[in-house]
Coordinates of C-alpha atoms in Angstrom, one line a residue:
M1 CA -20.1 -16.0 21.7
R2 CA -20.8 -13.1 24.2
S3 CA -20.7 -9.6 22.9
H4 CA -19.5 -6.4 24.4
S5 CA -20.3 -2.8 23.7
R6 CA -17.6 -0.5 23.3
R7 CA -18.4 1.2 26.5
K8 CA -18.6 -2.1 28.6
F9 CA -15.3 -3.1 26.9
L10 CA -13.5 0.1 27.9
K11 CA -15.0 0.1 31.4
G12 CA -13.8 -3.6 31.8
V13 CA -10.1 -2.3 31.5
G14 CA -10.5 0.8 33.7
A15 CA -11.9 3.1 31.0
S16 CA -8.8 5.3 31.4
L17 CA -7.7 7.7 28.6
G18 CA -4.8 5.4 27.9
A19 CA -6.7 2.2 27.8
S20 CA -9.1 4.0 25.4
L21 CA -6.3 4.8 23.0
L22 CA -4.7 1.4 23.4
F23 CA -7.5 -0.7 22.9
S24 CA -9.7 1.3 20.3
P25 CA -7.8 -0.3 17.5
F26 CA -8.4 -3.7 18.9
Y27 CA -12.2 -3.3 19.5
D28 CA -12.6 -1.8 16.0
S29 CA -10.9 -4.9 14.6
I30 CA -13.6 -7.1 16.4
A31 CA -16.3 -5.3 14.9
N32 CA -14.9 -4.5 11.4
A33 CA -12.2 -6.9 10.6
A34 CA -12.3 -8.6 7.1
P35 CA -11.7 -12.3 7.3
G36 CA -8.4 -12.2 5.5
K37 CA -5.1 -11.8 7.3
K38 CA -4.2 -8.1 7.9
P39 CA -0.8 -7.1 6.3
K40 CA 1.5 -5.0 8.3
R41 CA 2.6 -3.0 5.0
L42 CA 1.2 -1.4 1.7
L43 CA 3.4 -0.7 -1.3
I44 CA 1.8 1.2 -4.1
F45 CA 3.3 0.8 -7.7
F46 CA 1.9 3.7 -9.5
T47 CA 2.0 4.4 -13.4
M48 CA 0.2 6.1 -16.2
G49 CA -2.7 4.5 -17.9
T50 CA -2.4 1.7 -20.5
A51 CA -4.1 0.6 -23.6
P52 CA -6.9 -2.0 -22.7
S53 CA -6.1 -4.1 -25.8
I54 CA -2.5 -5.0 -24.5
W55 CA -3.4 -5.3 -20.8
K56 CA -6.4 -7.5 -20.9
P57 CA -6.0 -11.4 -20.6
K58 CA -6.1 -13.4 -23.9
S59 CA -8.8 -15.4 -22.4
V60 CA -10.4 -16.0 -18.9
S61 CA -11.6 -19.5 -17.7
G62 CA -13.8 -18.7 -14.6
E63 CA -11.5 -16.2 -12.9
T64 CA -8.4 -17.8 -14.2
P65 CA -6.4 -15.5 -16.9
T66 CA -4.4 -16.3 -19.7
F67 CA -2.1 -13.5 -19.6
S68 CA -1.2 -11.1 -22.5
E69 CA 2.2 -10.5 -23.8
S70 CA 2.5 -7.3 -21.9
T71 CA 1.4 -8.9 -18.7
S72 CA 3.2 -12.1 -19.2
P73 CA 5.7 -11.8 -16.4
L74 CA 2.8 -12.1 -13.9
E75 CA 2.8 -15.9 -14.8
E76 CA 6.0 -16.3 -12.6
V77 CA 3.8 -15.3 -9.4
K78 CA 0.4 -15.8 -10.5
E79 CA -0.5 -17.7 -7.2
H80 CA -0.2 -14.2 -5.6
I81 CA -2.1 -12.1 -8.1
V82 CA -5.4 -10.6 -8.4
M83 CA -6.2 -8.5 -11.6
L84 CA -9.1 -6.1 -11.5
D85 CA -10.8 -4.3 -14.5
G86 CA -13.8 -2.4 -15.7
L87 CA -13.9 -0.2 -12.6
P88 CA -15.2 3.3 -13.5
S89 CA -14.1 6.4 -11.5
G90 CA -16.7 9.0 -10.3
S91 CA -15.7 11.1 -13.4
P92 CA -14.9 8.9 -16.3
S93 CA -14.1 11.7 -18.5
N94 CA -11.2 12.7 -16.4
N95 CA -7.7 12.0 -18.0
H96 CA -4.1 12.9 -17.6
G97 CA -3.6 15.1 -14.6
S98 CA -6.8 14.3 -12.7
A99 CA -6.4 13.2 -9.1
D100 CA -8.8 10.4 -9.3
G101 CA -6.5 7.4 -9.4
L102 CA -5.5 7.1 -5.7
T103 CA -7.9 9.5 -4.2
G104 CA -11.0 8.2 -5.6
M105 CA -12.2 11.4 -6.9
G106 CA -11.3 14.5 -9.0
Y107 CA -10.4 18.1 -8.1
Y108 CA -12.5 18.7 -5.1
S109 CA -12.7 17.6 -1.6
N110 CA -15.1 18.0 1.4
G111 CA -13.2 15.7 3.7
P112 CA -11.3 16.8 6.7
Y113 CA -7.9 16.0 5.1
G114 CA -8.6 17.9 1.9
L115 CA -7.8 16.2 -1.3
I116 CA -5.8 13.0 0.0
S117 CA -4.6 9.7 -1.7
V118 CA -5.2 6.5 -0.4
D119 CA -1.5 5.9 1.1
Q120 CA -1.5 9.3 2.8
Y121 CA -5.1 8.7 4.2
I122 CA -4.1 5.4 5.7
V123 CA -0.9 7.1 7.4
E124 CA -3.1 9.6 9.1
K125 CA -5.5 6.8 10.3
L126 CA -2.4 4.6 11.5
K127 CA -1.1 7.7 13.3
G128 CA -4.4 8.3 15.0
S129 CA -4.4 4.6 16.3
G130 CA -1.0 5.2 17.8
L131 CA 1.2 3.4 15.4
S132 CA 4.3 5.2 14.7
T133 CA 7.3 4.4 12.6
P134 CA 10.3 6.5 11.8
I135 CA 9.1 7.4 8.4
P136 CA 5.2 7.2 8.2
S137 CA 5.1 7.3 4.4
L138 CA 8.1 6.6 1.8
L139 CA 7.4 8.3 -1.5
L140 CA 9.9 7.5 -4.3
G141 CA 10.0 8.0 -7.9
A142 CA 12.8 9.3 -10.6
A143 CA 12.1 11.5 -13.4
V144 CA 8.7 12.6 -12.5
E145 CA 9.2 16.3 -13.6
G146 CA 6.8 17.8 -16.1
G147 CA 3.5 16.5 -14.7
K148 CA 1.8 15.4 -11.5
T149 CA 2.2 12.5 -9.3
G150 CA -0.8 10.3 -8.0
F151 CA 0.1 11.3 -4.4
Y152 CA -2.0 14.1 -2.5
K153 CA -2.3 15.5 0.9
G154 CA -4.1 18.7 0.4
T155 CA -1.7 19.4 -2.5
N156 CA 0.1 17.4 -5.0
L157 CA 3.2 15.6 -3.3
S158 CA 6.5 15.1 -5.0
P159 CA 8.5 11.9 -4.1
I160 CA 12.2 11.7 -3.4
G161 CA 13.7 11.2 -7.0
S162 CA 17.4 10.5 -6.2
P163 CA 18.2 7.0 -5.1
T164 CA 21.2 8.4 -3.2
S165 CA 19.0 10.8 -1.3
A166 CA 16.3 8.3 -0.8
Y167 CA 19.0 6.0 0.8
S168 CA 20.3 8.6 2.9
T169 CA 16.9 9.5 4.2
V170 CA 16.0 5.8 5.1
F171 CA 19.2 4.4 6.4
T172 CA 21.6 7.2 7.5
G173 CA 19.2 9.7 9.2
F174 CA 18.8 12.4 6.7
T175 CA 15.7 14.3 7.1
P176 CA 14.0 15.1 3.5
S177 CA 12.8 18.6 2.9
N178 CA 9.4 17.5 2.1
N179 CA 8.9 16.2 5.5
Q180 CA 8.1 12.7 4.7
G181 CA 10.0 11.3 7.6
S182 CA 11.4 12.4 10.9
N183 CA 14.2 11.0 12.9
D184 CA 13.1 12.9 16.1
N185 CA 12.8 9.8 18.5
S186 CA 11.2 11.9 21.3
A187 CA 7.7 11.2 20.2
A188 CA 8.3 7.5 19.9
E189 CA 9.8 7.3 23.1
A190 CA 7.0 9.1 24.8
L191 CA 4.6 6.9 23.1
L192 CA 6.6 3.8 24.4
K193 CA 6.4 5.1 28.0
R194 CA 2.7 5.6 27.8
R195 CA 2.0 2.3 26.4
K196 CA 4.2 0.6 28.7
S197 CA 2.5 2.2 31.8
V198 CA -0.9 1.3 30.5
L199 CA -0.2 -2.4 29.7
D200 CA 2.0 -3.0 32.8
N201 CA -0.9 -1.6 34.9
L202 CA -3.6 -3.7 33.4
T203 CA -2.7 -7.1 34.2
K204 CA -5.6 -7.9 36.6
E205 CA -8.1 -6.0 34.2
L206 CA -6.8 -8.0 31.1
T207 CA -7.1 -11.3 33.0
S208 CA -10.7 -10.5 34.0
L209 CA -11.6 -9.3 30.5
K210 CA -10.3 -12.4 28.8
G211 CA -12.5 -14.6 31.1
N212 CA -15.5 -12.6 29.6
L213 CA -14.6 -12.9 26.1
G214 CA -15.4 -15.6 23.6
K215 CA -12.4 -17.8 22.0
E216 CA -12.3 -15.7 18.9
Q217 CA -12.2 -12.2 20.8
Q218 CA -9.6 -13.8 23.3
Y219 CA -7.4 -14.6 20.2
K220 CA -7.9 -11.1 18.8
L221 CA -6.9 -9.6 22.1
D222 CA -3.7 -11.8 22.3
L223 CA -2.7 -10.8 18.9
H224 CA -3.3 -7.1 19.7
L225 CA -1.3 -7.3 22.8
E226 CA 1.5 -9.2 21.1
S227 CA 1.8 -6.5 18.7
I228 CA 2.0 -3.9 21.3
R229 CA 4.8 -5.8 23.0
Q230 CA 6.7 -6.2 19.7
L231 CA 6.3 -2.4 19.1
E232 CA 7.8 -1.9 22.6
Q233 CA 10.7 -4.2 22.0
R234 CA 11.5 -2.4 18.7
L235 CA 11.3 1.1 20.3
S236 CA 13.3 0.2 23.2
N237 CA 16.1 -1.2 21.2
T238 CA 18.9 1.3 20.2
M239 CA 17.5 3.7 17.7
T240 CA 19.9 4.4 14.8
P241 CA 20.3 7.5 13.0
G242 CA 18.3 6.1 10.2
G243 CA 15.4 5.2 12.4
G244 CA 16.3 1.4 12.3
G245 CA 15.4 0.7 15.8
G246 CA 14.4 -2.9 14.6
T247 CA 14.8 -6.2 16.0
G248 CA 18.5 -6.5 15.1
T249 CA 18.1 -8.5 11.9
C250 CA 17.0 -6.8 8.8
S251 CA 18.1 -6.6 5.0
V252 CA 19.6 -3.3 4.4
P253 CA 20.5 -2.9 0.7
G254 CA 24.1 -1.6 -0.3
T255 CA 24.5 2.0 -1.3
P256 CA 22.8 2.7 -4.6
S257 CA 25.0 2.5 -7.8
G258 CA 24.4 2.5 -11.3
D259 CA 22.9 4.8 -14.0
M260 CA 20.9 7.3 -11.8
T261 CA 20.2 9.5 -14.9
N262 CA 17.9 6.9 -16.2
G263 CA 14.6 7.4 -14.4
L264 CA 13.5 3.7 -15.0
K265 CA 16.9 2.3 -13.9
A266 CA 16.9 4.7 -10.8
N267 CA 13.6 3.2 -9.8
Q268 CA 15.0 -0.1 -9.7
L269 CA 17.1 1.1 -7.0
H270 CA 14.3 2.8 -5.3
L271 CA 12.5 -0.8 -5.2
D272 CA 15.5 -2.2 -3.3
I273 CA 15.5 0.8 -0.9
I274 CA 11.7 0.1 -0.2
V275 CA 12.2 -3.5 0.3
G276 CA 15.1 -2.6 3.0
A277 CA 12.8 -0.1 4.6
F278 CA 10.1 -2.8 5.1
A279 CA 12.6 -5.4 6.4
C280 CA 13.9 -2.9 9.1
D281 CA 10.2 -1.6 9.9
I282 CA 11.4 2.0 9.1
T283 CA 8.0 2.3 7.3
R284 CA 4.8 0.6 6.7
I285 CA 3.6 2.6 3.8
A286 CA 5.6 3.1 0.5
A287 CA 4.8 4.2 -2.9
I288 CA 6.8 4.5 -6.1
Q289 CA 6.0 6.6 -9.3
W290 CA 6.9 5.6 -12.6
G291 CA 7.2 8.9 -14.7
S292 CA 4.5 11.7 -14.3
D293 CA 0.8 11.9 -15.5
Q294 CA 2.3 13.6 -18.7
M295 CA 5.3 11.8 -19.6
M296 CA 7.9 8.9 -19.0
N297 CA 11.1 8.5 -21.1
A298 CA 11.9 4.9 -21.6
N299 CA 15.4 4.2 -22.6
L300 CA 16.1 0.6 -22.1
S301 CA 18.8 -0.6 -24.8
E302 CA 18.4 -4.2 -23.4
I303 CA 15.0 -4.5 -24.9
G304 CA 15.6 -2.2 -27.8
L305 CA 13.3 0.6 -26.6
S306 CA 13.9 4.3 -26.7
G307 CA 11.1 6.6 -26.5
E308 CA 8.6 8.7 -24.5
E309 CA 5.6 6.8 -23.2
H310 CA 2.8 9.3 -23.6
N311 CA 3.1 10.7 -27.2
G312 CA 5.6 8.3 -28.3
M313 CA 3.8 5.0 -27.4
I314 CA 0.3 5.6 -26.1
H315 CA -0.6 8.0 -28.9
T316 CA 1.1 6.6 -31.9
G317 CA -2.0 5.3 -33.7
A318 CA -0.4 1.9 -34.1
P319 CA -3.1 -0.6 -33.5
A320 CA -0.5 -3.2 -31.9
H321 CA 1.1 -0.6 -29.7
L322 CA 4.3 -2.5 -30.1
D323 CA 6.7 -0.2 -28.1
L324 CA 3.9 0.2 -25.4
I325 CA 3.9 -3.7 -25.1
K326 CA 7.7 -3.7 -24.6
L327 CA 7.5 -1.1 -22.0
E328 CA 4.5 -2.6 -20.3
K329 CA 6.2 -5.9 -20.2
W330 CA 9.3 -4.4 -18.6
L331 CA 7.3 -2.6 -15.8
H332 CA 5.5 -5.9 -15.1
Q333 CA 9.0 -7.6 -14.8
Q334 CA 9.8 -4.8 -12.1
F335 CA 6.4 -5.4 -10.4
V336 CA 7.2 -9.2 -10.1
G337 CA 10.7 -8.7 -9.1
V338 CA 9.7 -6.7 -6.1
I339 CA 7.2 -9.3 -5.3
K340 CA 9.9 -12.0 -5.4
K341 CA 12.3 -9.9 -3.3
L342 CA 9.6 -9.3 -0.6
K343 CA 9.0 -13.2 -0.8
A344 CA 12.7 -14.0 -0.6
T345 CA 13.2 -11.7 2.4
P346 CA 12.6 -13.1 6.1
E347 CA 10.7 -11.1 8.6
A348 CA 13.1 -9.9 11.2
D349 CA 10.6 -11.5 14.0
G350 CA 10.6 -14.9 12.1
S351 CA 7.1 -14.6 11.3
G352 CA 7.3 -15.6 7.7
T353 CA 8.6 -13.4 4.8
L354 CA 7.9 -9.8 4.2
L355 CA 5.3 -10.7 1.5
D356 CA 3.3 -12.7 3.9
N357 CA 2.6 -9.4 5.7
T358 CA 2.6 -7.0 2.7
L359 CA -0.1 -5.9 0.1
V360 CA 1.4 -4.6 -3.2
A361 CA -1.0 -2.8 -5.4
W362 CA -0.4 -1.5 -9.0
C363 CA -2.5 1.4 -9.7
R364 CA -3.1 3.8 -12.6
D365 CA -4.2 7.2 -13.4
M366 CA -6.4 6.1 -16.3
G367 CA -7.9 2.9 -17.5
D368 CA -7.7 3.6 -21.2
A369 CA -5.0 6.0 -21.9
P370 CA -5.5 6.2 -25.7
N371 CA -8.9 7.4 -25.2
H372 CA -8.1 9.3 -22.1
T373 CA -10.8 7.7 -20.1
Q374 CA -11.4 6.1 -16.7
N375 CA -14.3 4.1 -17.7
E376 CA -12.4 1.0 -16.9
M377 CA -9.7 1.5 -14.2
K378 CA -7.2 -1.4 -13.8
F379 CA -5.5 -2.9 -10.7
V380 CA -3.0 -5.7 -10.1
L381 CA -2.9 -6.7 -6.4
A382 CA -0.5 -9.2 -4.8
S383 CA -0.1 -10.7 -1.4
G384 CA 1.5 -13.7 0.2
N385 CA -0.3 -17.1 0.3
G386 CA -2.8 -16.9 3.5
G387 CA -2.6 -13.2 3.2
Y388 CA -5.4 -10.6 2.8
L389 CA -6.2 -11.5 -0.9
K390 CA -8.5 -14.3 -2.0
T391 CA -5.9 -15.9 -4.3
A392 CA -5.8 -19.0 -6.6
P393 CA -3.2 -21.1 -8.1
G394 CA -3.6 -19.9 -11.6
G395 CA -4.3 -16.2 -10.5
R396 CA -7.6 -14.3 -10.6
F397 CA -9.0 -12.0 -12.8
I398 CA -12.2 -9.9 -11.9
K399 CA -14.1 -7.5 -13.9
S400 CA -16.4 -5.4 -12.0
G401 CA -18.6 -2.4 -12.8
E402 CA -18.3 -0.9 -9.2
R403 CA -16.6 2.3 -8.6
H404 CA -12.8 2.1 -8.6
E405 CA -12.8 3.9 -5.2
R406 CA -14.1 0.6 -3.5
V407 CA -10.7 -0.9 -4.5
L408 CA -8.9 1.9 -2.7
L409 CA -11.1 1.3 0.4
S410 CA -10.0 -2.3 0.2
L411 CA -6.5 -1.0 0.6
C412 CA -7.5 0.9 3.6
D413 CA -9.5 -2.2 4.9
A414 CA -6.4 -4.4 4.6
M415 CA -4.4 -2.1 6.8
G416 CA -7.0 -2.2 9.2
V417 CA -8.5 1.2 8.4
T418 CA -12.4 0.7 8.7
D419 CA -13.4 4.2 8.9
F420 CA -13.6 5.9 5.5
S421 CA -14.9 9.3 6.7
G422 CA -13.0 12.0 4.9
F423 CA -11.8 9.7 2.0
G424 CA -12.9 9.7 -1.6
D425 CA -16.0 11.0 -3.1
P426 CA -18.2 12.7 -0.9
A427 CA -21.1 12.0 -3.4
L428 CA -20.6 8.3 -2.8
G429 CA -23.0 7.6 0.1
S430 CA -22.3 4.1 1.5
K431 CA -18.6 3.3 1.5
S432 CA -17.4 -0.3 1.5
P433 CA -14.4 -2.3 0.2
L434 CA -14.9 -4.3 -3.0
P435 CA -16.5 -7.6 -2.4
G436 CA -14.6 -10.6 -3.6
I437 CA -11.1 -9.2 -3.0
A438 CA -10.5 -10.5 0.7
A439 CA -9.8 -14.0 1.6
T440 CA -12.7 -15.7 3.6

């Protein structure tokens, strides 16, 4: 296969500023792409830490786990699941309220974005590559008062707490006060005009370039051009007040209804909103926070549970953590539920289901909540079959002693972000995704 330097590549398409901006994401993908399929979207499911004794599998055969009682709902989607354990943070003694979970570090940052969580870092990188969606990142979470969230961009970010407000923000054009999204279409329209002018004026150069590329690079170039054409089509469609502007067929949920005073029940409604926003391509990055770092009231009469997670369940001193097992099992049911909804929702362009093009990541602020340590951070990742993750019919369980920041770098890599400068712990020299996660 013939290789091309970045300079020769851009020279081959005219080396114009427009071409440089247009093709730099494609060229970076040639140089740095992981072998697994890149998803279009990322959903972060964020909760407080758990008790290792109730989370760890009952047993592991090779990499195949036998799920514990609290994680047993994962059995239903095990072919999509990768569980990760044993990953220490850079500051293992940090506990409730530390920023490590999604930032890869504690209360300091030397990066260009300041203290930034992985979701916001990916958003900034996608913006830099030219990807624009009506809502760059959708942060939702009911009843998170009384503590911190896992989301940072210079400061701690607060999600939209009300499902009614979230629905309005996403689907009827209401702009939230925390500037998570904007329905000003002028920037998107200007971007469309720039990209159209570049693409339409490069026909000869592209034909010549493809003749000098190997088959794999030709394939990658075709994929890149097709993604740009799809973006043009979306932007050229009528843009609805809610930023829909999609291909015309997407699953918009009904107006939220139910008990919105119960934070856990409200978050169930938030998950439906996220799936709808993904389906209509209103956002590519979404995150949901369950409680704050200090507390989460769990009032679930259907499972006989009433109490507060932190002091009432995590620090009860009961060896079995019976109430915590009930709560964790319920949370796993919600995690599985959104995976099933993504799997049941077709892509508007007919290219499979939403799950085929989405990476779902359950992240936590601590690995061992009863002991307030981050010695063994825990993750549950999910993607569609043939997606970014290396999956197995019985699920996968991986225990690693690598820094947990490397899992966050895997989330970046999955979304096509391979330049990690400005993210995570500046003391961690060489930065690379966690090996063994991506499909080969």
